[in-house]
Amino acid sequence: MSISIRAIRGFRDIGPDEAYRHRFIEDQARDHFSLYGYREVRLPILEPTELFARGIGEGTDIVEKEMYTFQDRNGTSLTLRPEGTASAMRAYLEGGWSAQGGIAKIFYHGPMFRYERPQKGRYRQFYQIGLEAIGGAGPLVDAEVITLLSRFFNKMGVDDVRILVNSLGCPSCRPVYRQALVDFLEGVEEDLCSNCVRRITVNPLRVLDCKVPSCREAMDGAPGMLSFLCADCREHFSKVQEVLEAAGVVSTVDPGIVRGLDYYSRTAFEAVCDRLGAQSAVAAGGRYDFLAAEMGGDAPGIGFALGVERLAMLMDWESRPSPSLDFFVAAATPASRTPVLRLAERLRAASKAVGIDLEEKSLKAQMRQAGKTGAARVIILGDDEMRSGTLQIRDFTTGNQETVTEKEFFRSFCGEPSPTKGES
Ligand code: ATP
Ligand code: MG
């Protein structure tokens, strides 16, 4: 059909099978995160543009070219959220979650929006599950967050995700490193892509993250942050690694993990899987002890965001098919249509998923429809069955067809109690 209105580029419709997968991942995440004491929050999809401009930082890809920004009817500049951390911190500072004392442990899920070049695993509207621990600065928090993430992949049956960790230092040691990196970059400037040449002044750490092959080559021999860490940062990072090891979480130190966002400090990490190809990151996160200051507050924090579409691509769905109907109830004769409705409602009251024909089709057509719905069994109700209080049950997987009394049927399929003495 040639229709005249189509979805916006990079914005996808998520059909029933994929929605089931997203839902499954979200439900599992909710269960898993709650084992560590995290609680779900829901945050706005629209925020003042300034929140991201400050909270994510000028010079990042997101702020420079990926945001969906527009003015509302009052002329206020709003942005569709490209990520959740800035909002979570804003909510923490604004909503007084800090007043509850201790570390605020929260998570959220929902759509994020970035104006990117759409390709496999990269969309303009995509879904993230984000988790944040705000109010704790110690390395044990980092280790718990990374452990939780790593275990989540195991729980989802994805065992080939690798956890890469790095430290980005703090305001006392990063500037020294930054200068050493800038000196190095200026020496190799003619080998860098035009984007990276610009990054030397705006956000030099981002050059480490550039995917352009010639930039990667030029970066061979570049100084790494780790050898510039101050004593406190060094101690923090080794404690994180020590606790991860004690927890049995395998991680690899990768100096190339820099994150695009300026507010990150100390621990940064990524979960990658080779099966994803170029878009290899399935989750990424880190510590953001200097994000709150951008909003006039003061609170350390650490968190991650996981890409739901990318995790769904990695999971084995064959063994977790989306559920279909338990029964299809077919009417063999016009007189059995009303009894079919009644039977279907009784089954639904017993929490069975039931389909019936709503178009008054022939029995043959109903059987065809039943097959298409994927129902495990068809129940056929005709004049004979109504007279004798029986049902015909056809099992689609075995092909067997049997006649049972209605009572027997409800007992064996709906767990209704066996008749006690004196009944029937
Ligand atoms: P990438 O390097 O793939 O652009 P990123 O560093 O921009 O990722 P983050 O901002 O850290 O990504 O987001 C965390 C996760 O969200 C990513 O690891 C990925 O799984 C997912 N993600 C990010 N951008 C997209 C997108 N445009 N489409 C689908 N998933 C995405
Ligand atoms: Mg990106």
Short mmCIF file of N, CA and C in Angstrom, two decimals, residues 233-394:
data_model
loop_
_atom_site.label_atom_id
_atom_site.label_comp_id
_atom_site.label_asym_id
_atom_site.label_seq_id
_atom_site.Cartn_x
_atom_site.Cartn_y
_atom_site.Cartn_z
N CYS A 233 43.23 9.15 43.45
CA CYS A 233 42.55 8.51 42.32
C CYS A 233 43.12 7.12 42.06
N ARG A 234 44.43 6.99 42.26
CA ARG A 234 45.07 5.70 42.04
C ARG A 234 44.53 4.69 43.05
N GLU A 235 44.40 5.15 44.31
CA GLU A 235 43.92 4.28 45.37
C GLU A 235 42.45 3.88 45.12
N HIS A 236 41.67 4.86 44.71
CA HIS A 236 40.25 4.60 44.41
C HIS A 236 40.13 3.53 43.32
N PHE A 237 40.90 3.71 42.26
CA PHE A 237 40.82 2.79 41.13
C PHE A 237 41.28 1.38 41.51
N SER A 238 42.35 1.29 42.32
CA SER A 238 42.79 -0.08 42.65
C SER A 238 41.81 -0.76 43.60
N LYS A 239 41.16 0.02 44.44
CA LYS A 239 40.14 -0.55 45.34
C LYS A 239 38.96 -1.12 44.51
N VAL A 240 38.55 -0.35 43.51
CA VAL A 240 37.45 -0.81 42.65
C VAL A 240 37.82 -2.14 42.01
N GLN A 241 39.03 -2.21 41.48
CA GLN A 241 39.46 -3.44 40.80
C GLN A 241 39.57 -4.61 41.78
N GLU A 242 40.06 -4.29 42.98
CA GLU A 242 40.22 -5.32 44.01
C GLU A 242 38.86 -5.91 44.41
N VAL A 243 37.87 -5.04 44.61
CA VAL A 243 36.54 -5.52 45.02
C VAL A 243 35.88 -6.29 43.88
N LEU A 244 36.07 -5.81 42.65
CA LEU A 244 35.50 -6.53 41.51
C LEU A 244 36.07 -7.94 41.45
N GLU A 245 37.35 -8.01 41.64
CA GLU A 245 38.00 -9.32 41.59
C GLU A 245 37.47 -10.23 42.69
N ALA A 246 37.32 -9.66 43.89
CA ALA A 246 36.79 -10.45 45.01
C ALA A 246 35.38 -10.93 44.72
N ALA A 247 34.63 -10.12 43.97
CA ALA A 247 33.25 -10.49 43.64
C ALA A 247 33.19 -11.46 42.45
N GLY A 248 34.34 -11.75 41.88
CA GLY A 248 34.38 -12.66 40.74
C GLY A 248 33.95 -12.03 39.44
N VAL A 249 34.04 -10.70 39.34
CA VAL A 249 33.68 -10.01 38.10
C VAL A 249 34.96 -9.78 37.29
N VAL A 250 34.96 -10.30 36.08
CA VAL A 250 36.13 -10.13 35.23
C VAL A 250 36.05 -8.79 34.52
N SER A 251 37.08 -7.96 34.69
CA SER A 251 37.09 -6.68 33.98
C SER A 251 38.49 -6.46 33.41
N THR A 252 38.54 -5.65 32.37
CA THR A 252 39.82 -5.35 31.73
C THR A 252 40.05 -3.85 31.75
N VAL A 253 41.24 -3.43 32.11
CA VAL A 253 41.55 -2.01 32.08
C VAL A 253 41.77 -1.59 30.63
N ASP A 254 41.05 -0.55 30.20
CA ASP A 254 41.17 -0.07 28.84
C ASP A 254 41.27 1.46 28.87
N PRO A 255 42.49 1.99 28.60
CA PRO A 255 42.69 3.45 28.68
C PRO A 255 41.89 4.21 27.62
N GLY A 256 41.31 3.50 26.68
CA GLY A 256 40.52 4.16 25.62
C GLY A 256 39.10 4.49 26.05
N ILE A 257 38.69 4.02 27.22
CA ILE A 257 37.33 4.32 27.69
C ILE A 257 37.34 5.73 28.27
N VAL A 258 36.85 6.71 27.50
CA VAL A 258 36.90 8.08 27.99
C VAL A 258 35.51 8.68 28.21
N ARG A 259 34.48 8.11 27.59
CA ARG A 259 33.12 8.65 27.68
C ARG A 259 33.06 10.03 27.04
N GLY A 260 31.93 10.31 26.44
CA GLY A 260 31.80 11.59 25.75
C GLY A 260 31.45 12.73 26.67
N LEU A 261 31.16 12.42 27.92
CA LEU A 261 30.55 13.44 28.76
C LEU A 261 31.56 14.02 29.74
N ASP A 262 31.56 15.36 29.83
CA ASP A 262 32.58 16.06 30.60
C ASP A 262 32.50 15.87 32.11
N TYR A 263 31.32 15.57 32.60
CA TYR A 263 31.19 15.53 34.06
C TYR A 263 31.71 14.25 34.68
N TYR A 264 32.15 13.31 33.86
CA TYR A 264 32.69 12.06 34.40
C TYR A 264 34.04 12.28 35.10
N SER A 265 34.23 11.53 36.17
CA SER A 265 35.51 11.58 36.88
C SER A 265 35.80 10.16 37.37
N ARG A 266 37.03 9.90 37.66
CA ARG A 266 37.43 8.59 38.18
C ARG A 266 36.87 7.43 37.33
N THR A 267 36.19 6.50 37.99
CA THR A 267 35.81 5.27 37.29
C THR A 267 34.92 5.49 36.06
N ALA A 268 35.35 4.96 34.92
CA ALA A 268 34.52 4.94 33.72
C ALA A 268 34.51 3.50 33.23
N PHE A 269 33.39 3.06 32.70
CA PHE A 269 33.35 1.66 32.24
C PHE A 269 32.41 1.49 31.07
N GLU A 270 32.62 0.42 30.37
CA GLU A 270 31.79 0.10 29.23
C GLU A 270 31.59 -1.40 29.18
N ALA A 271 30.44 -1.82 28.73
CA ALA A 271 30.18 -3.24 28.50
C ALA A 271 30.08 -3.42 27.00
N VAL A 272 30.97 -4.22 26.43
CA VAL A 272 31.01 -4.37 24.98
C VAL A 272 30.85 -5.83 24.57
N CYS A 273 30.36 -6.01 23.35
CA CYS A 273 30.23 -7.37 22.83
C CYS A 273 30.59 -7.35 21.34
N ASP A 274 31.48 -8.23 20.95
CA ASP A 274 31.94 -8.26 19.56
C ASP A 274 30.82 -8.56 18.58
N ARG A 275 29.80 -9.28 19.04
CA ARG A 275 28.71 -9.63 18.13
C ARG A 275 27.92 -8.40 17.68
N LEU A 276 28.11 -7.26 18.32
CA LEU A 276 27.37 -6.06 17.93
C LEU A 276 28.02 -5.31 16.77
N GLY A 277 29.22 -5.73 16.35
CA GLY A 277 29.89 -5.05 15.25
C GLY A 277 30.36 -3.66 15.64
N ALA A 278 30.18 -2.71 14.74
CA ALA A 278 30.71 -1.36 14.97
C ALA A 278 30.11 -0.70 16.22
N GLN A 279 28.81 -0.94 16.43
CA GLN A 279 28.16 -0.38 17.63
C GLN A 279 28.35 -1.36 18.78
N SER A 280 29.59 -1.49 19.27
CA SER A 280 29.88 -2.62 20.15
C SER A 280 29.46 -2.42 21.60
N ALA A 281 29.14 -1.17 22.00
CA ALA A 281 28.81 -0.94 23.41
C ALA A 281 27.34 -1.23 23.68
N VAL A 282 27.12 -2.06 24.69
CA VAL A 282 25.74 -2.36 25.07
C VAL A 282 25.36 -1.55 26.30
N ALA A 283 26.35 -1.17 27.09
CA ALA A 283 26.09 -0.30 28.24
C ALA A 283 27.35 0.50 28.54
N ALA A 284 27.17 1.66 29.13
CA ALA A 284 28.31 2.49 29.46
C ALA A 284 27.97 3.36 30.65
N GLY A 285 28.99 3.67 31.41
CA GLY A 285 28.70 4.51 32.57
C GLY A 285 29.96 4.98 33.24
N GLY A 286 29.76 5.57 34.39
CA GLY A 286 30.91 6.07 35.13
C GLY A 286 30.49 6.99 36.25
N ARG A 287 31.51 7.44 36.93
CA ARG A 287 31.34 8.32 38.08
C ARG A 287 31.25 9.75 37.58
N TYR A 288 30.35 10.53 38.20
CA TYR A 288 30.15 11.92 37.76
C TYR A 288 30.08 12.84 38.97
N ASP A 289 31.20 12.90 39.69
CA ASP A 289 31.22 13.68 40.93
C ASP A 289 31.09 15.19 40.71
N PHE A 290 31.24 15.66 39.46
CA PHE A 290 31.21 17.11 39.22
C PHE A 290 30.01 17.53 38.39
N LEU A 291 29.06 16.64 38.26
CA LEU A 291 27.83 17.00 37.54
C LEU A 291 26.96 17.92 38.37
N ALA A 292 26.80 17.61 39.66
CA ALA A 292 25.90 18.39 40.52
C ALA A 292 26.30 19.86 40.54
N ALA A 293 27.62 20.12 40.52
CA ALA A 293 28.10 21.50 40.59
C ALA A 293 27.60 22.33 39.41
N GLU A 294 27.40 21.68 38.26
CA GLU A 294 26.89 22.38 37.08
C GLU A 294 25.48 22.90 37.32
N MET A 295 24.80 22.30 38.31
CA MET A 295 23.41 22.68 38.60
C MET A 295 23.31 23.42 39.92
N GLY A 296 24.45 23.83 40.43
CA GLY A 296 24.43 24.57 41.68
C GLY A 296 24.34 23.70 42.91
N GLY A 297 24.55 22.40 42.77
CA GLY A 297 24.48 21.50 43.91
C GLY A 297 25.82 20.84 44.17
N ASP A 298 25.80 19.87 45.04
CA ASP A 298 27.03 19.16 45.36
C ASP A 298 26.67 17.74 45.77
N ALA A 299 26.96 16.78 44.91
CA ALA A 299 26.67 15.38 45.24
C ALA A 299 27.46 14.50 44.29
N PRO A 300 28.22 13.55 44.83
CA PRO A 300 28.92 12.62 43.94
C PRO A 300 27.92 11.58 43.44
N GLY A 301 28.28 10.90 42.37
CA GLY A 301 27.37 9.88 41.87
C GLY A 301 28.05 8.98 40.86
N ILE A 302 27.42 7.85 40.61
CA ILE A 302 27.91 6.94 39.58
C ILE A 302 26.71 6.20 39.00
N GLY A 303 26.79 5.87 37.72
CA GLY A 303 25.65 5.18 37.11
C GLY A 303 26.03 4.64 35.76
N PHE A 304 25.07 4.00 35.13
CA PHE A 304 25.28 3.52 33.76
C PHE A 304 23.97 3.58 33.00
N ALA A 305 24.07 3.50 31.68
CA ALA A 305 22.89 3.38 30.83
C ALA A 305 23.11 2.20 29.92
N LEU A 306 22.07 1.41 29.78
CA LEU A 306 22.14 0.20 28.98
C LEU A 306 21.20 0.36 27.79
N GLY A 307 21.67 0.04 26.60
CA GLY A 307 20.84 0.15 25.41
C GLY A 307 19.96 -1.09 25.26
N VAL A 308 18.66 -0.86 25.34
CA VAL A 308 17.73 -2.00 25.33
C VAL A 308 17.73 -2.71 23.98
N GLU A 309 17.74 -1.94 22.88
CA GLU A 309 17.74 -2.58 21.55
C GLU A 309 19.00 -3.44 21.39
N ARG A 310 20.13 -2.90 21.86
CA ARG A 310 21.39 -3.65 21.68
C ARG A 310 21.41 -4.89 22.54
N LEU A 311 20.90 -4.82 23.76
CA LEU A 311 20.85 -6.03 24.59
C LEU A 311 19.90 -7.06 23.96
N ALA A 312 18.78 -6.56 23.43
CA ALA A 312 17.82 -7.49 22.80
C ALA A 312 18.47 -8.21 21.62
N MET A 313 19.36 -7.51 20.90
CA MET A 313 20.04 -8.12 19.76
C MET A 313 20.96 -9.26 20.21
N LEU A 314 21.44 -9.18 21.45
CA LEU A 314 22.42 -10.17 21.92
C LEU A 314 21.76 -11.40 22.54
N MET A 315 20.49 -11.28 22.90
CA MET A 315 19.87 -12.37 23.64
C MET A 315 19.32 -13.46 22.73
N ASP A 316 19.23 -14.65 23.30
CA ASP A 316 18.67 -15.78 22.58
C ASP A 316 17.17 -15.80 22.84
N TRP A 317 16.40 -15.45 21.82
CA TRP A 317 14.94 -15.36 22.01
C TRP A 317 14.23 -16.65 21.62
N GLU A 318 14.96 -17.57 20.95
CA GLU A 318 14.35 -18.84 20.54
C GLU A 318 13.77 -19.55 21.76
N SER A 319 14.54 -19.49 22.86
CA SER A 319 14.10 -20.21 24.05
C SER A 319 13.11 -19.38 24.88
N ARG A 320 12.85 -18.15 24.43
CA ARG A 320 11.88 -17.32 25.16
C ARG A 320 10.92 -16.69 24.18
N PRO A 321 10.10 -17.50 23.51
CA PRO A 321 9.19 -16.94 22.51
C PRO A 321 8.14 -16.07 23.19
N SER A 322 7.62 -15.09 22.45
CA SER A 322 6.58 -14.25 23.06
C SER A 322 5.33 -15.11 23.22
N PRO A 323 4.63 -14.97 24.32
CA PRO A 323 3.53 -15.86 24.62
C PRO A 323 2.38 -15.70 23.63
N SER A 324 1.75 -16.82 23.29
CA SER A 324 0.57 -16.71 22.42
C SER A 324 -0.65 -17.18 23.21
N LEU A 325 -1.75 -17.37 22.51
CA LEU A 325 -2.99 -17.76 23.19
C LEU A 325 -2.89 -19.15 23.78
N ASP A 326 -3.56 -19.37 24.90
CA ASP A 326 -3.66 -20.73 25.45
C ASP A 326 -4.69 -21.53 24.64
N PHE A 327 -5.79 -20.89 24.30
CA PHE A 327 -6.88 -21.59 23.60
C PHE A 327 -7.49 -20.71 22.53
N PHE A 328 -8.01 -21.39 21.51
CA PHE A 328 -8.92 -20.73 20.59
C PHE A 328 -10.22 -21.51 20.69
N VAL A 329 -11.31 -20.82 20.93
CA VAL A 329 -12.59 -21.54 21.04
C VAL A 329 -13.37 -21.33 19.76
N ALA A 330 -13.66 -22.42 19.06
CA ALA A 330 -14.34 -22.35 17.77
C ALA A 330 -15.80 -22.77 17.91
N ALA A 331 -16.67 -22.07 17.20
CA ALA A 331 -18.09 -22.40 17.20
C ALA A 331 -18.39 -23.25 15.97
N ALA A 332 -18.86 -24.50 16.19
CA ALA A 332 -19.11 -25.40 15.06
C ALA A 332 -20.43 -25.06 14.36
N THR A 333 -21.35 -24.45 15.10
CA THR A 333 -22.67 -24.12 14.52
C THR A 333 -23.08 -22.74 15.00
N PRO A 334 -24.00 -22.10 14.27
CA PRO A 334 -24.44 -20.76 14.70
C PRO A 334 -24.99 -20.78 16.12
N ALA A 335 -25.65 -21.86 16.51
CA ALA A 335 -26.25 -21.91 17.85
C ALA A 335 -25.21 -21.93 18.96
N SER A 336 -23.98 -22.35 18.62
CA SER A 336 -22.96 -22.44 19.69
C SER A 336 -22.18 -21.14 19.86
N ARG A 337 -22.49 -20.10 19.08
CA ARG A 337 -21.70 -18.85 19.19
C ARG A 337 -21.81 -18.22 20.58
N THR A 338 -23.02 -18.15 21.11
CA THR A 338 -23.15 -17.54 22.44
C THR A 338 -22.49 -18.41 23.50
N PRO A 339 -22.70 -19.73 23.52
CA PRO A 339 -21.97 -20.57 24.47
C PRO A 339 -20.45 -20.43 24.33
N VAL A 340 -19.97 -20.21 23.12
CA VAL A 340 -18.53 -20.01 22.92
C VAL A 340 -18.06 -18.75 23.66
N LEU A 341 -18.85 -17.70 23.53
CA LEU A 341 -18.51 -16.44 24.23
C LEU A 341 -18.43 -16.68 25.73
N ARG A 342 -19.44 -17.42 26.23
CA ARG A 342 -19.50 -17.67 27.67
C ARG A 342 -18.29 -18.50 28.12
N LEU A 343 -17.99 -19.53 27.34
CA LEU A 343 -16.86 -20.40 27.68
C LEU A 343 -15.55 -19.59 27.68
N ALA A 344 -15.40 -18.74 26.65
CA ALA A 344 -14.18 -17.93 26.55
C ALA A 344 -14.04 -17.02 27.77
N GLU A 345 -15.13 -16.41 28.18
CA GLU A 345 -15.07 -15.51 29.34
C GLU A 345 -14.73 -16.27 30.61
N ARG A 346 -15.26 -17.52 30.71
CA ARG A 346 -14.97 -18.31 31.91
C ARG A 346 -13.47 -18.66 31.95
N LEU A 347 -12.93 -18.97 30.79
CA LEU A 347 -11.50 -19.29 30.73
C LEU A 347 -10.65 -18.06 31.06
N ARG A 348 -11.07 -16.91 30.52
CA ARG A 348 -10.30 -15.68 30.79
C ARG A 348 -10.36 -15.34 32.27
N ALA A 349 -11.51 -15.64 32.90
CA ALA A 349 -11.61 -15.39 34.35
C ALA A 349 -10.63 -16.28 35.10
N ALA A 350 -10.27 -17.42 34.48
CA ALA A 350 -9.27 -18.31 35.09
C ALA A 350 -7.86 -17.99 34.56
N SER A 351 -7.70 -16.77 34.02
CA SER A 351 -6.42 -16.27 33.52
C SER A 351 -5.86 -17.02 32.32
N LYS A 352 -6.71 -17.60 31.51
CA LYS A 352 -6.26 -18.22 30.26
C LYS A 352 -6.45 -17.22 29.12
N ALA A 353 -5.47 -17.15 28.23
CA ALA A 353 -5.59 -16.25 27.08
C ALA A 353 -6.37 -16.97 25.99
N VAL A 354 -7.46 -16.36 25.56
CA VAL A 354 -8.38 -17.06 24.68
C VAL A 354 -8.75 -16.21 23.47
N GLY A 355 -8.74 -16.83 22.30
CA GLY A 355 -9.20 -16.14 21.11
C GLY A 355 -10.48 -16.79 20.61
N ILE A 356 -11.35 -15.98 20.02
CA ILE A 356 -12.54 -16.54 19.37
C ILE A 356 -12.72 -15.81 18.05
N ASP A 357 -13.58 -16.35 17.22
CA ASP A 357 -13.87 -15.73 15.93
C ASP A 357 -14.85 -14.58 16.13
N LEU A 358 -14.49 -13.41 15.64
CA LEU A 358 -15.38 -12.24 15.80
C LEU A 358 -16.04 -11.87 14.49
N GLU A 359 -15.79 -12.71 13.46
CA GLU A 359 -16.33 -12.34 12.14
C GLU A 359 -17.33 -13.34 11.61
N GLU A 360 -17.80 -14.22 12.50
CA GLU A 360 -18.82 -15.23 12.16
C GLU A 360 -18.44 -16.04 10.93
N LYS A 361 -17.25 -16.55 10.96
CA LYS A 361 -16.74 -17.34 9.84
C LYS A 361 -17.14 -18.81 9.98
N SER A 362 -16.90 -19.58 8.92
CA SER A 362 -17.19 -21.02 8.95
C SER A 362 -16.22 -21.71 9.90
N LEU A 363 -16.55 -22.95 10.28
CA LEU A 363 -15.67 -23.69 11.20
C LEU A 363 -14.28 -23.87 10.58
N LYS A 364 -14.28 -24.16 9.27
CA LYS A 364 -12.99 -24.36 8.59
C LYS A 364 -12.11 -23.09 8.68
N ALA A 365 -12.76 -21.96 8.42
CA ALA A 365 -12.02 -20.69 8.50
C ALA A 365 -11.56 -20.41 9.93
N GLN A 366 -12.39 -20.81 10.89
CA GLN A 366 -12.01 -20.59 12.30
C GLN A 366 -10.79 -21.44 12.66
N MET A 367 -10.74 -22.66 12.14
CA MET A 367 -9.59 -23.53 12.42
C MET A 367 -8.32 -22.94 11.83
N ARG A 368 -8.45 -22.36 10.64
CA ARG A 368 -7.29 -21.73 10.00
C ARG A 368 -6.82 -20.55 10.86
N GLN A 369 -7.79 -19.77 11.30
CA GLN A 369 -7.46 -18.59 12.13
C GLN A 369 -6.80 -19.04 13.43
N ALA A 370 -7.32 -20.12 14.00
CA ALA A 370 -6.76 -20.63 15.26
C ALA A 370 -5.29 -20.97 15.08
N GLY A 371 -4.98 -21.61 13.94
CA GLY A 371 -3.60 -21.98 13.65
C GLY A 371 -2.72 -20.75 13.58
N LYS A 372 -3.23 -19.70 12.94
CA LYS A 372 -2.45 -18.47 12.78
C LYS A 372 -2.18 -17.77 14.11
N THR A 373 -3.12 -17.87 15.04
CA THR A 373 -2.93 -17.16 16.32
C THR A 373 -1.85 -17.82 17.16
N GLY A 374 -1.48 -19.04 16.81
CA GLY A 374 -0.45 -19.71 17.60
C GLY A 374 -1.00 -20.32 18.88
N ALA A 375 -2.33 -20.42 18.98
CA ALA A 375 -2.93 -21.01 20.19
C ALA A 375 -2.45 -22.45 20.35
N ALA A 376 -2.23 -22.86 21.60
CA ALA A 376 -1.75 -24.22 21.83
C ALA A 376 -2.84 -25.24 21.54
N ARG A 377 -4.08 -24.89 21.85
CA ARG A 377 -5.19 -25.83 21.68
C ARG A 377 -6.42 -25.12 21.14
N VAL A 378 -7.22 -25.89 20.39
CA VAL A 378 -8.52 -25.38 19.95
C VAL A 378 -9.60 -26.16 20.68
N ILE A 379 -10.59 -25.45 21.15
CA ILE A 379 -11.75 -26.09 21.76
C ILE A 379 -12.90 -25.92 20.77
N ILE A 380 -13.54 -27.04 20.43
CA ILE A 380 -14.64 -26.94 19.48
C ILE A 380 -15.96 -27.23 20.20
N LEU A 381 -16.88 -26.32 19.98
CA LEU A 381 -18.18 -26.44 20.64
C LEU A 381 -19.26 -26.43 19.56
N GLY A 382 -20.03 -27.54 19.49
CA GLY A 382 -21.11 -27.63 18.51
C GLY A 382 -22.38 -28.10 19.19
N ASP A 383 -23.37 -28.43 18.38
CA ASP A 383 -24.67 -28.84 18.95
C ASP A 383 -24.53 -30.09 19.81
N ASP A 384 -23.78 -31.11 19.32
CA ASP A 384 -23.62 -32.36 20.08
C ASP A 384 -22.98 -32.10 21.43
N GLU A 385 -21.93 -31.29 21.41
CA GLU A 385 -21.19 -31.00 22.64
C GLU A 385 -22.09 -30.28 23.64
N MET A 386 -22.88 -29.35 23.14
CA MET A 386 -23.75 -28.59 24.05
C MET A 386 -24.78 -29.52 24.69
N ARG A 387 -25.31 -30.47 23.87
CA ARG A 387 -26.30 -31.41 24.40
C ARG A 387 -25.69 -32.28 25.49
N SER A 388 -24.43 -32.73 25.28
CA SER A 388 -23.85 -33.71 26.21
C SER A 388 -22.93 -33.08 27.26
N GLY A 389 -22.82 -31.75 27.27
CA GLY A 389 -21.95 -31.10 28.26
C GLY A 389 -20.49 -31.46 28.06
N THR A 390 -20.07 -31.65 26.82
CA THR A 390 -18.68 -32.00 26.53
C THR A 390 -18.02 -30.92 25.66
N LEU A 391 -16.74 -31.10 25.45
CA LEU A 391 -15.98 -30.21 24.58
C LEU A 391 -15.04 -31.07 23.75
N GLN A 392 -14.76 -30.63 22.54
CA GLN A 392 -13.71 -31.31 21.77
C GLN A 392 -12.44 -30.46 21.87
N ILE A 393 -11.36 -31.10 22.23
CA ILE A 393 -10.11 -30.37 22.38
C ILE A 393 -9.11 -30.90 21.37
N ARG A 394 -8.60 -30.00 20.56
CA ARG A 394 -7.52 -30.44 19.65
C ARG A 394 -6.22 -29.77 20.08
#
